[in-house]
mmCIF file of C-alpha atoms in Angstrom:
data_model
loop_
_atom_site.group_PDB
_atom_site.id
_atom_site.type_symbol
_atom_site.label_atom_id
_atom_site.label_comp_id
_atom_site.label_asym_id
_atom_site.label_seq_id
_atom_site.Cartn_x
_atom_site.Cartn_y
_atom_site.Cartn_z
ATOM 1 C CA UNK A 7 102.190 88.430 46.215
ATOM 2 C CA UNK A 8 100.840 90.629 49.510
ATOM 3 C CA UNK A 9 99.186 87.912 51.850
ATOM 4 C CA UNK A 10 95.526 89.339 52.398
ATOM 5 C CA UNK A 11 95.361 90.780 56.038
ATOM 6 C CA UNK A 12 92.600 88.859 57.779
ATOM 7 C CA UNK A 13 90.307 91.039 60.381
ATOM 8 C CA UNK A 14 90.773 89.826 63.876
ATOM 9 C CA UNK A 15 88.384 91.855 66.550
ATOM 10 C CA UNK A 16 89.624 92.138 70.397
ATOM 11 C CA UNK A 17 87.851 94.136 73.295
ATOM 12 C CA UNK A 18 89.300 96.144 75.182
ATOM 13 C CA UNK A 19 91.195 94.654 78.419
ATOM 14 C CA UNK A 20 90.451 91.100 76.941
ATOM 15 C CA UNK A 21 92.653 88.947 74.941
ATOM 16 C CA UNK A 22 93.131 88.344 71.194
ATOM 17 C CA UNK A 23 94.986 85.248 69.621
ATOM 18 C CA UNK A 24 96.429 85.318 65.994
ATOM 19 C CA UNK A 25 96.491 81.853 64.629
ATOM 20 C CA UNK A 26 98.137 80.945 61.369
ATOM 21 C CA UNK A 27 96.891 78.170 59.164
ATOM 22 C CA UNK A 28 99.002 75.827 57.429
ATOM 23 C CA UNK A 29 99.100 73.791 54.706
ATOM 24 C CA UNK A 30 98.350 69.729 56.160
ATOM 25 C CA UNK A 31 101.822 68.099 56.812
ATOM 26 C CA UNK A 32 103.843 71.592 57.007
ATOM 27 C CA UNK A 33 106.314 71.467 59.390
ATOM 28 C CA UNK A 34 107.597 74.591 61.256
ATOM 29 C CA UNK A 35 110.747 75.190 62.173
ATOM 30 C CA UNK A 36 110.517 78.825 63.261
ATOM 31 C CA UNK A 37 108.214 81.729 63.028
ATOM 32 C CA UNK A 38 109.021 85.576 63.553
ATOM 33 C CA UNK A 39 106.024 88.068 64.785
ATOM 34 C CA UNK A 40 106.001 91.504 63.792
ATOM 35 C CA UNK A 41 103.906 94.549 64.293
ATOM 36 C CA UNK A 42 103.314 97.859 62.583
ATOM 37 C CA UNK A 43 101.200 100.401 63.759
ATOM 38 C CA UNK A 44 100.337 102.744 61.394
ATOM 39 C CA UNK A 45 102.899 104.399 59.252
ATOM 40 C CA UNK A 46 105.999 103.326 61.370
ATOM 41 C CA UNK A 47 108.487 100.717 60.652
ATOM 42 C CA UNK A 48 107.541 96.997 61.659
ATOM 43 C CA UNK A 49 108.955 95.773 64.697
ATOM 44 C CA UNK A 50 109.947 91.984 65.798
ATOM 45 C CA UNK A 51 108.159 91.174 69.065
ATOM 46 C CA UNK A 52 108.521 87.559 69.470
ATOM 47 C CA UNK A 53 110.158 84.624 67.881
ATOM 48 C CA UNK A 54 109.525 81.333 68.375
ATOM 49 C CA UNK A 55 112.587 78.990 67.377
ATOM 50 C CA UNK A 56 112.974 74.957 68.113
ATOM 51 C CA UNK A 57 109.839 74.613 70.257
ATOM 52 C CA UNK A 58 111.411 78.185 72.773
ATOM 53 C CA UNK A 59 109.885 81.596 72.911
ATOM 54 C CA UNK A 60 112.513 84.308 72.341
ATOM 55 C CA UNK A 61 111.730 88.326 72.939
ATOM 56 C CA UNK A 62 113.818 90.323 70.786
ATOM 57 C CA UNK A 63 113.209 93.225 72.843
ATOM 58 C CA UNK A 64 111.511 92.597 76.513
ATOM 59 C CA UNK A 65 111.283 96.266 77.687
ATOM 60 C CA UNK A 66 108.494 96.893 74.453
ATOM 61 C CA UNK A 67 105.368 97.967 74.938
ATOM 62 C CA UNK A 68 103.805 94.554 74.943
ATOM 63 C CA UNK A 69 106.160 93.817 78.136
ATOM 64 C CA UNK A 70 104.809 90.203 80.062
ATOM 65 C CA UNK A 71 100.963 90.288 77.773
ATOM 66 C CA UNK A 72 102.504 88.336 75.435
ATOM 67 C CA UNK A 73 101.883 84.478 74.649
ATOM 68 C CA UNK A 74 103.069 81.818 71.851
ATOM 69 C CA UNK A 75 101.870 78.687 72.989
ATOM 70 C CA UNK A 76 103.387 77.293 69.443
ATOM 71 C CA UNK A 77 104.998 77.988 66.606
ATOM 72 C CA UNK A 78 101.375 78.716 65.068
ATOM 73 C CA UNK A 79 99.562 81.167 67.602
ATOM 74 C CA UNK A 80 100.526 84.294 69.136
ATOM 75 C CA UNK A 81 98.255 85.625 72.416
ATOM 76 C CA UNK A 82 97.949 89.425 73.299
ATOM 77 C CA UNK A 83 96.344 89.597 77.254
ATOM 78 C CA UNK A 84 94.963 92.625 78.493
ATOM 79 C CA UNK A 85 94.490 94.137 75.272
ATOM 80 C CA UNK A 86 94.951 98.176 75.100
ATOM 81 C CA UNK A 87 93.903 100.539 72.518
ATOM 82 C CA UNK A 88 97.105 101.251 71.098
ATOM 83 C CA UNK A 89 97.365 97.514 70.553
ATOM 84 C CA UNK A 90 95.580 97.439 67.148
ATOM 85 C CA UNK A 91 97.368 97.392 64.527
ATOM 86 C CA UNK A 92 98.939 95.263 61.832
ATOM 87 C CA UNK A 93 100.791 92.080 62.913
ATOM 88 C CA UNK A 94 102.550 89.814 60.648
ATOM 89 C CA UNK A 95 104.147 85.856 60.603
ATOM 90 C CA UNK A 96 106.722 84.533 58.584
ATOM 91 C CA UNK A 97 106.686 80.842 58.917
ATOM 92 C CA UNK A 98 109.547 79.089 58.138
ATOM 93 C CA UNK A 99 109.031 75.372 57.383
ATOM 94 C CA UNK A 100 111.046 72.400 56.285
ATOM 95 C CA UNK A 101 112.893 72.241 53.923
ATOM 96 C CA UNK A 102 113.276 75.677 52.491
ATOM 97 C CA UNK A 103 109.644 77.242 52.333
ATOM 98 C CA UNK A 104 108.974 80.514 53.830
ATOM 99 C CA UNK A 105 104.810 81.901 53.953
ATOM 100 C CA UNK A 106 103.852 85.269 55.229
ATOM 101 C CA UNK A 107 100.854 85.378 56.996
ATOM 102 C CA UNK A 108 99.058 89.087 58.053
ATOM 103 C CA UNK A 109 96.616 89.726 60.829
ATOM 104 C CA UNK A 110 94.511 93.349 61.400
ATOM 105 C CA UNK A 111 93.906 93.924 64.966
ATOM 106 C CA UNK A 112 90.934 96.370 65.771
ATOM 107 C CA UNK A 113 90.430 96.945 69.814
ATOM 108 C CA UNK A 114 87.234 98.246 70.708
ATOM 109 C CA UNK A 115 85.231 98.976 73.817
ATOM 110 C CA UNK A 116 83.179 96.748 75.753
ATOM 111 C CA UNK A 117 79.668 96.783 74.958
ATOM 112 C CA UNK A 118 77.332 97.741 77.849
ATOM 113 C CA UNK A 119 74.604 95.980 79.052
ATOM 114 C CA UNK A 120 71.331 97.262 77.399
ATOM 115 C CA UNK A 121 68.530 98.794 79.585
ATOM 116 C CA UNK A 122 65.385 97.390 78.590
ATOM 117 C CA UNK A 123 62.426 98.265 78.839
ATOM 118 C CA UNK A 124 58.467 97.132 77.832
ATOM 119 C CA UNK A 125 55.770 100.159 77.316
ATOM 120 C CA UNK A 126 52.512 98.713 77.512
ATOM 121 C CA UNK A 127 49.836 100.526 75.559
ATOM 122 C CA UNK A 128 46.896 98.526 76.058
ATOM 123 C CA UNK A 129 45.990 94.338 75.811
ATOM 124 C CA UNK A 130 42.422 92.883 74.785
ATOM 125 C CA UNK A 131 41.595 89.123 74.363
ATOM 126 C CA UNK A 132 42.662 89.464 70.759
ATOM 127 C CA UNK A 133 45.604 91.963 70.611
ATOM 128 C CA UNK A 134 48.448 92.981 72.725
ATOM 129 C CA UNK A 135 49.761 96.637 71.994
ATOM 130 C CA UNK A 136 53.637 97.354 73.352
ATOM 131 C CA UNK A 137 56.645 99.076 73.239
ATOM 132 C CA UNK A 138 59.525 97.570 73.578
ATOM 133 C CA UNK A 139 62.766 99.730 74.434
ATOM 134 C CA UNK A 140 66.605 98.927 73.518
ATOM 135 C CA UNK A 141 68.722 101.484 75.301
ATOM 136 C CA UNK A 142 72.304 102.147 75.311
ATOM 137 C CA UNK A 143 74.610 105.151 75.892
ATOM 138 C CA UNK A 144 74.520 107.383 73.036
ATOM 139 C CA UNK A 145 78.086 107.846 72.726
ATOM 140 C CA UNK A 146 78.443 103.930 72.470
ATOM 141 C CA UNK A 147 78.931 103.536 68.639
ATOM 142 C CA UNK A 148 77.088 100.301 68.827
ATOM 143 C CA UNK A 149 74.235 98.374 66.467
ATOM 144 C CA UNK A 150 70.773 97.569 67.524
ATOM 145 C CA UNK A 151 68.933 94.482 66.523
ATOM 146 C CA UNK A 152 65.322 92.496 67.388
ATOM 147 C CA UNK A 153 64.863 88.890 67.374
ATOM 148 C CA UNK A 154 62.801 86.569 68.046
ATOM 149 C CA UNK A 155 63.118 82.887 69.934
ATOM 150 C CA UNK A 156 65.980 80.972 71.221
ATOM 151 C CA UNK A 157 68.700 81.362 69.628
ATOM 152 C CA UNK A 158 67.197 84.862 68.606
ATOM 153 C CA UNK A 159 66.079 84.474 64.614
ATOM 154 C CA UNK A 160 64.617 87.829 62.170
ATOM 155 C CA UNK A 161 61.000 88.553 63.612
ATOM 156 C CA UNK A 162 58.633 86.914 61.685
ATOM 157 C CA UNK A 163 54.616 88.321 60.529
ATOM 158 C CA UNK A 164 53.723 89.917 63.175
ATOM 159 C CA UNK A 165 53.341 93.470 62.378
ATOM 160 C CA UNK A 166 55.266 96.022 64.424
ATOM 161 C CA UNK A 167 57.638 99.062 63.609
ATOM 162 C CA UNK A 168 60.709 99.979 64.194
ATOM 163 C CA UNK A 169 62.140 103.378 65.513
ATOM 164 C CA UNK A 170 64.484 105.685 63.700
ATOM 165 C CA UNK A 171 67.589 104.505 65.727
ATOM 166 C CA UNK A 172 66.395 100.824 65.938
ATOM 167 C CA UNK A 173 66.289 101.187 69.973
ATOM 168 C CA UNK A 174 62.306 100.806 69.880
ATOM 169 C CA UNK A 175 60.251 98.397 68.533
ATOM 170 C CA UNK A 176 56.099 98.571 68.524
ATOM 171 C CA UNK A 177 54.264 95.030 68.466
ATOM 172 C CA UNK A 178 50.649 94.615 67.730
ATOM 173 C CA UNK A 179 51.122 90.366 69.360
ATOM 174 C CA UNK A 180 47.803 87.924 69.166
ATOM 175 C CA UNK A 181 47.414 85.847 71.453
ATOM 176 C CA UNK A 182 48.904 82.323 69.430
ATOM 177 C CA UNK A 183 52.470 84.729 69.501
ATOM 178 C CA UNK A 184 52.525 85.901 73.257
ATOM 179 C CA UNK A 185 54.770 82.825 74.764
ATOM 180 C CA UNK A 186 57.363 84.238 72.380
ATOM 181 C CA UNK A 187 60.789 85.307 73.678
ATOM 182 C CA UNK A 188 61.628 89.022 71.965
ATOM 183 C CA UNK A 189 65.050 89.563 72.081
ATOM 184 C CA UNK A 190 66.899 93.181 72.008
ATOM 185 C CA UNK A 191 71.205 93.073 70.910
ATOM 186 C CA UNK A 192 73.170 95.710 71.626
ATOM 187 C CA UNK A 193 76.718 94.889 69.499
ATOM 188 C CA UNK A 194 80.124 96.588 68.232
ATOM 189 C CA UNK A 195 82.773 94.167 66.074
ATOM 190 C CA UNK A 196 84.036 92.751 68.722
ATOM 191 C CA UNK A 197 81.791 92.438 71.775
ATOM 192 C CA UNK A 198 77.623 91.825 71.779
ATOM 193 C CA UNK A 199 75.332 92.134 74.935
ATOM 194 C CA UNK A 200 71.611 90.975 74.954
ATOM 195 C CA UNK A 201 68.187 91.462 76.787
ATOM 196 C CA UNK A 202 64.933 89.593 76.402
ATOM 197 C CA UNK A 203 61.503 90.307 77.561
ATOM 198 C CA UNK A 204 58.494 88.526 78.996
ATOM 199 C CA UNK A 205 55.538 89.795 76.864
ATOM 200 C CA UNK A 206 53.622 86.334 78.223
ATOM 201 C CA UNK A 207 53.217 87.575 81.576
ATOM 202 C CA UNK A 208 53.078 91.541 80.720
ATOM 203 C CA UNK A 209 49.952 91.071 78.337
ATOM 204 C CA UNK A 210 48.380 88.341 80.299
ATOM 205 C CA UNK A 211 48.740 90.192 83.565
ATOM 206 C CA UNK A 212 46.708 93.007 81.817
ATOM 207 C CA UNK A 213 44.171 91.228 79.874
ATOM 208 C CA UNK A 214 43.079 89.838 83.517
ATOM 209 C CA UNK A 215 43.397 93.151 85.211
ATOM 210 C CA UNK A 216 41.206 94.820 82.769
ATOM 211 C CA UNK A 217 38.472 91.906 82.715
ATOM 212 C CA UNK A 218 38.723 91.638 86.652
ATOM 213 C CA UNK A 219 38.288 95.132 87.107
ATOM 214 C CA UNK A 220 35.207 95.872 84.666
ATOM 215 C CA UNK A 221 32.944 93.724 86.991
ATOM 216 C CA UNK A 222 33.893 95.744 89.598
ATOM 217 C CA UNK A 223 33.895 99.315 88.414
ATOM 218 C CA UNK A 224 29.806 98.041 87.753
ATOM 219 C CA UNK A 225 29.120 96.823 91.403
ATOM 220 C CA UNK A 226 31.095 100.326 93.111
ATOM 221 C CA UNK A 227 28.538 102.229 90.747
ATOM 222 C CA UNK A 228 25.691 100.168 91.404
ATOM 223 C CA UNK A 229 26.287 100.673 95.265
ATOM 224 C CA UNK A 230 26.700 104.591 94.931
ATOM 225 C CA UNK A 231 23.699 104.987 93.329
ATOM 226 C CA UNK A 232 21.783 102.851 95.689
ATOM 227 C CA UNK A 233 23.532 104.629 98.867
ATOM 228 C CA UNK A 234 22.556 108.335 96.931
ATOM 229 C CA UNK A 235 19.160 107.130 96.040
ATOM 230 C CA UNK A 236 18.698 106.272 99.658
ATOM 231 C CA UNK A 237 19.722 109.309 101.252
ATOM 232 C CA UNK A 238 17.955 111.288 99.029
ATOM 233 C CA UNK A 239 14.684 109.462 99.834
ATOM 234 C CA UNK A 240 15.635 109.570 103.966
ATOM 235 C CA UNK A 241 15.963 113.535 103.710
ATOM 236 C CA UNK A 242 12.674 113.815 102.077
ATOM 237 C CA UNK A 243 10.584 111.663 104.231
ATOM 238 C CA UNK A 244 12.765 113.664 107.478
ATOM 239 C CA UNK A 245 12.021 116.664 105.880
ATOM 240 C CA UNK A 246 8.109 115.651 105.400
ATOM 241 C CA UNK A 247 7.672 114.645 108.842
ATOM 242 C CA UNK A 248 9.246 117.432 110.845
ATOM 243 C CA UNK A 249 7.264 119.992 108.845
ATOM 244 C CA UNK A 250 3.674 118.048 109.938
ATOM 245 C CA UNK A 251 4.873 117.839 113.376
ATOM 246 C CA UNK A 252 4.986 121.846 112.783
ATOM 247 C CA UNK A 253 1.732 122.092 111.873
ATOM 248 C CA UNK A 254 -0.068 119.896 114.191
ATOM 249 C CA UNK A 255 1.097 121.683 117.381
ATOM 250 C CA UNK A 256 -0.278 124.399 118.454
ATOM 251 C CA UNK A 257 1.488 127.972 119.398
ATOM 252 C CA UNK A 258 2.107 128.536 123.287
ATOM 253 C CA UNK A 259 1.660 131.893 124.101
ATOM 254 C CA UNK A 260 4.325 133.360 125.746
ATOM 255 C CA UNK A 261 3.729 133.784 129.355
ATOM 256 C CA UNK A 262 4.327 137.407 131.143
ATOM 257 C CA UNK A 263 7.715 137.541 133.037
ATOM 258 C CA UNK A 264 8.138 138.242 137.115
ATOM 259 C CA UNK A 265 10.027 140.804 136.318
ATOM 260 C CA UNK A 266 6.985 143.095 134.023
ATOM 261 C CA UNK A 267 5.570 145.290 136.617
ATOM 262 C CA UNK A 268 1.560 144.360 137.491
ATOM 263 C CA UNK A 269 -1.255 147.790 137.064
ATOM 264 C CA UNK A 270 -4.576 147.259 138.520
ATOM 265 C CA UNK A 271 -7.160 149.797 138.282
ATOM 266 C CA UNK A 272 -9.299 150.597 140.617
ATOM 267 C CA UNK A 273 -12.639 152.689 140.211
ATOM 268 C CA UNK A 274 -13.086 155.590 142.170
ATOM 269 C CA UNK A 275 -16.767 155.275 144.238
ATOM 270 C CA UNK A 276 -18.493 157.590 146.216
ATOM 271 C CA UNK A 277 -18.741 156.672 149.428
ATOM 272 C CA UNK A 278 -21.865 155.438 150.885
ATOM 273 C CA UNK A 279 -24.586 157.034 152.147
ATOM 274 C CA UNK A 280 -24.377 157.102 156.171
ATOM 275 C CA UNK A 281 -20.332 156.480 155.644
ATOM 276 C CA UNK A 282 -19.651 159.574 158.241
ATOM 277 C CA UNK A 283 -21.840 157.800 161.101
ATOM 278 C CA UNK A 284 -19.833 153.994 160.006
ATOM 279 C CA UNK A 285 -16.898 156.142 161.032
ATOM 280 C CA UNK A 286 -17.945 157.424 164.462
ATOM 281 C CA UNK A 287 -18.471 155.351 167.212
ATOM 282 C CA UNK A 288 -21.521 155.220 169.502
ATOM 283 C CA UNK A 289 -19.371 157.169 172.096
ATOM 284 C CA UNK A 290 -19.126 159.565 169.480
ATOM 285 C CA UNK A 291 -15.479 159.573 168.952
ATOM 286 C CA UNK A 292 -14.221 158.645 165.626
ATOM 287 C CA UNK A 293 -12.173 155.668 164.097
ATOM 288 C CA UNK A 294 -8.663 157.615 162.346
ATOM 289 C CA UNK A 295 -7.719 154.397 160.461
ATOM 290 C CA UNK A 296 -11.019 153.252 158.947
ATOM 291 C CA UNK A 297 -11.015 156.979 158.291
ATOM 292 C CA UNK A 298 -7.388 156.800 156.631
ATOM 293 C CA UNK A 299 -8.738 153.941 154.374
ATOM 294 C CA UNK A 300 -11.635 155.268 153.228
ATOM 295 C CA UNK A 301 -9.486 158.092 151.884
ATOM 296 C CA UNK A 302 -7.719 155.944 149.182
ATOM 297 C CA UNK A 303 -9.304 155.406 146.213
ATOM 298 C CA UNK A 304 -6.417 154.533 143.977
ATOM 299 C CA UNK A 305 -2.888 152.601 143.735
ATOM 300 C CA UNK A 306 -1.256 155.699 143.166
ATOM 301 C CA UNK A 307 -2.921 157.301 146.281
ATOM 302 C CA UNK A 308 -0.747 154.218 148.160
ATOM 303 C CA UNK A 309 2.191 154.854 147.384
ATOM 304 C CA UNK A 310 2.254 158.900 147.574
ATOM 305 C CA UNK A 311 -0.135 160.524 149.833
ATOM 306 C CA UNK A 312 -1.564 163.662 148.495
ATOM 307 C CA UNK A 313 -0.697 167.345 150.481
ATOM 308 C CA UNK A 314 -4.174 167.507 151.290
ATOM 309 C CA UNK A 315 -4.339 164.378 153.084
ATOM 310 C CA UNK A 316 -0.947 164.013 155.256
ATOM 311 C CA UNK A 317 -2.279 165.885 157.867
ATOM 312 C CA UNK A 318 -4.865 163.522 158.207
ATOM 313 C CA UNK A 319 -2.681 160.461 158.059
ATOM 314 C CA UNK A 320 -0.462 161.554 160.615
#
């Protein structure tokens, strides 16, 4: 009868250890380790004889990563892709009992670490509304999953809803679930990498921001409209005053400049009667300048003397 193969899972560059099981109070007296990868023929790779390690063949591609610590265990270190395949043991034990034990070793890649992430949407006394985010590289072939607690269990009532590809999860959290630990796994066969989040703090933090900050917006308004109310009330009462001071005073004519040239006008009389004898003396000779004054009758006649007169004047 063909032994069933059991599944053994190894990541890549780690180690992977075949162990055979035995019936109580078998005793071995040698075991031969073979492997097969894929179609080709099996090949002996170790043997382990009367408690010694023997390699048929050191130069294979296994070289030095091989370890049998016993006649029961075989060790593969620094496990490479090409390293899974099918490995078999046939145990020899006393007296004359041969069993054939088969292993399939599957190498995969080391899960990355998963970038989390928590979207907050919005947190009242009663609710907390968020987002959290699983992410991995998309060519990882790797499954999501969401727990909750320590060790992570399934998520319990709460409601929430889960992405298409698992890698988001929405929570609607009261406030009796916020001390919870959420949990995001990131996992392949062989390897599993996890990330938790804080919602305590994240909700919290917001729930005081948001009831801190409403008292506030109220008091900045309340002082804006005070400070607009004022100023509107200053620029009227400016306004009011500066247009009676208008009104009260007076206009100041404008007085005449030095520079606008002065006219005076000056009437033209006929001379007095007796004015000829004023201008002679008793002598009888006669006064030329009170003669040369009485011959101007107007500003003009001061500053051009007329033809008629220059003989006169000089």
């Amino acid at each position: 009868m063909q032994p069933t193969a059991r599944q053994v899972n190894g990541v890549l560059g780690s180690s992977a250890w075949l162990s055979v099981s035995l019936p109580p109070g078998a005793q071995v007296k040698a075991t031969e380790w073979s492997f097969t990868a894929g179609p080709s023929s099996a090949i002996v790779v170790a043997e382990f004889n009367a408690g010694k390690l023997e390699r048929p063949d050191p130069g294979d591609r296994f070289r030095q990563r091989l370890e049998v610590p016993n006649a029961t265990v075989l060790g593969i270190r620094a496990l490479q892709r090409d390293d899974s395949g099918k490995y078999s043991a046939r145990v020899k034990l006393h007296p004359a009992v041969v069993e054939d034990y088969d292993f399939h070793l599957a190498v995969y890649e080391p899960v990355p670490a998963p970038r989390a992430h928590c979207q907050l949407l919005g947190s009242t006394p009663e609710w907390c509304n968020v987002t959290l985010h699983c992410q991995a590289p998309s060519q990882a072939s790797v499954n999501v999953t969401w727990g909750m607690g320590s060790p992570p269990r399934p998520l319990r009532f709460e409601p929430h809803q889960l992405s298409a590809d698992g890698r988001s999860l929405r929570l609607a959290l009261p406030p009796s679930v916020w001390n919870a630990t959420y949990t995001c796994s990131i996992s392949n066969p062989a390897d599993r990498k996890s990330a938790s989040f804080d919602l305590h703090a994240t909700c919290l933090r917001e729930d005081r921001d948001s009831s801190s900050s409403k008292p506030g917006y109220v008091v900045l308004t309340i002082i804006l409209l005070a400070l607009s109310i004022g100023g509107a009330v200053w620029c009227w009462r400016f306004n009011k005053k500066k247009s009676a001071q208008a009104t009260a005073t007076p206009p100041v004519p404008a007085e005449p400049s030095s520079l606008d040239p002065q006219y005076a006008e000056i009437l033209r009389r006929s001379p007095p009667e007796g004015n000829d004898q004023a201008l002679r003396h008793l002598d009888g000779t006669v006064d030329r300048r009170l003669q040369k004054e009485a011959l101007i009758t107007t500003v003009y006649d001061q500053i051009r003397p007329t033809p008629a007169n220059a003989a006169e004047v000089t």
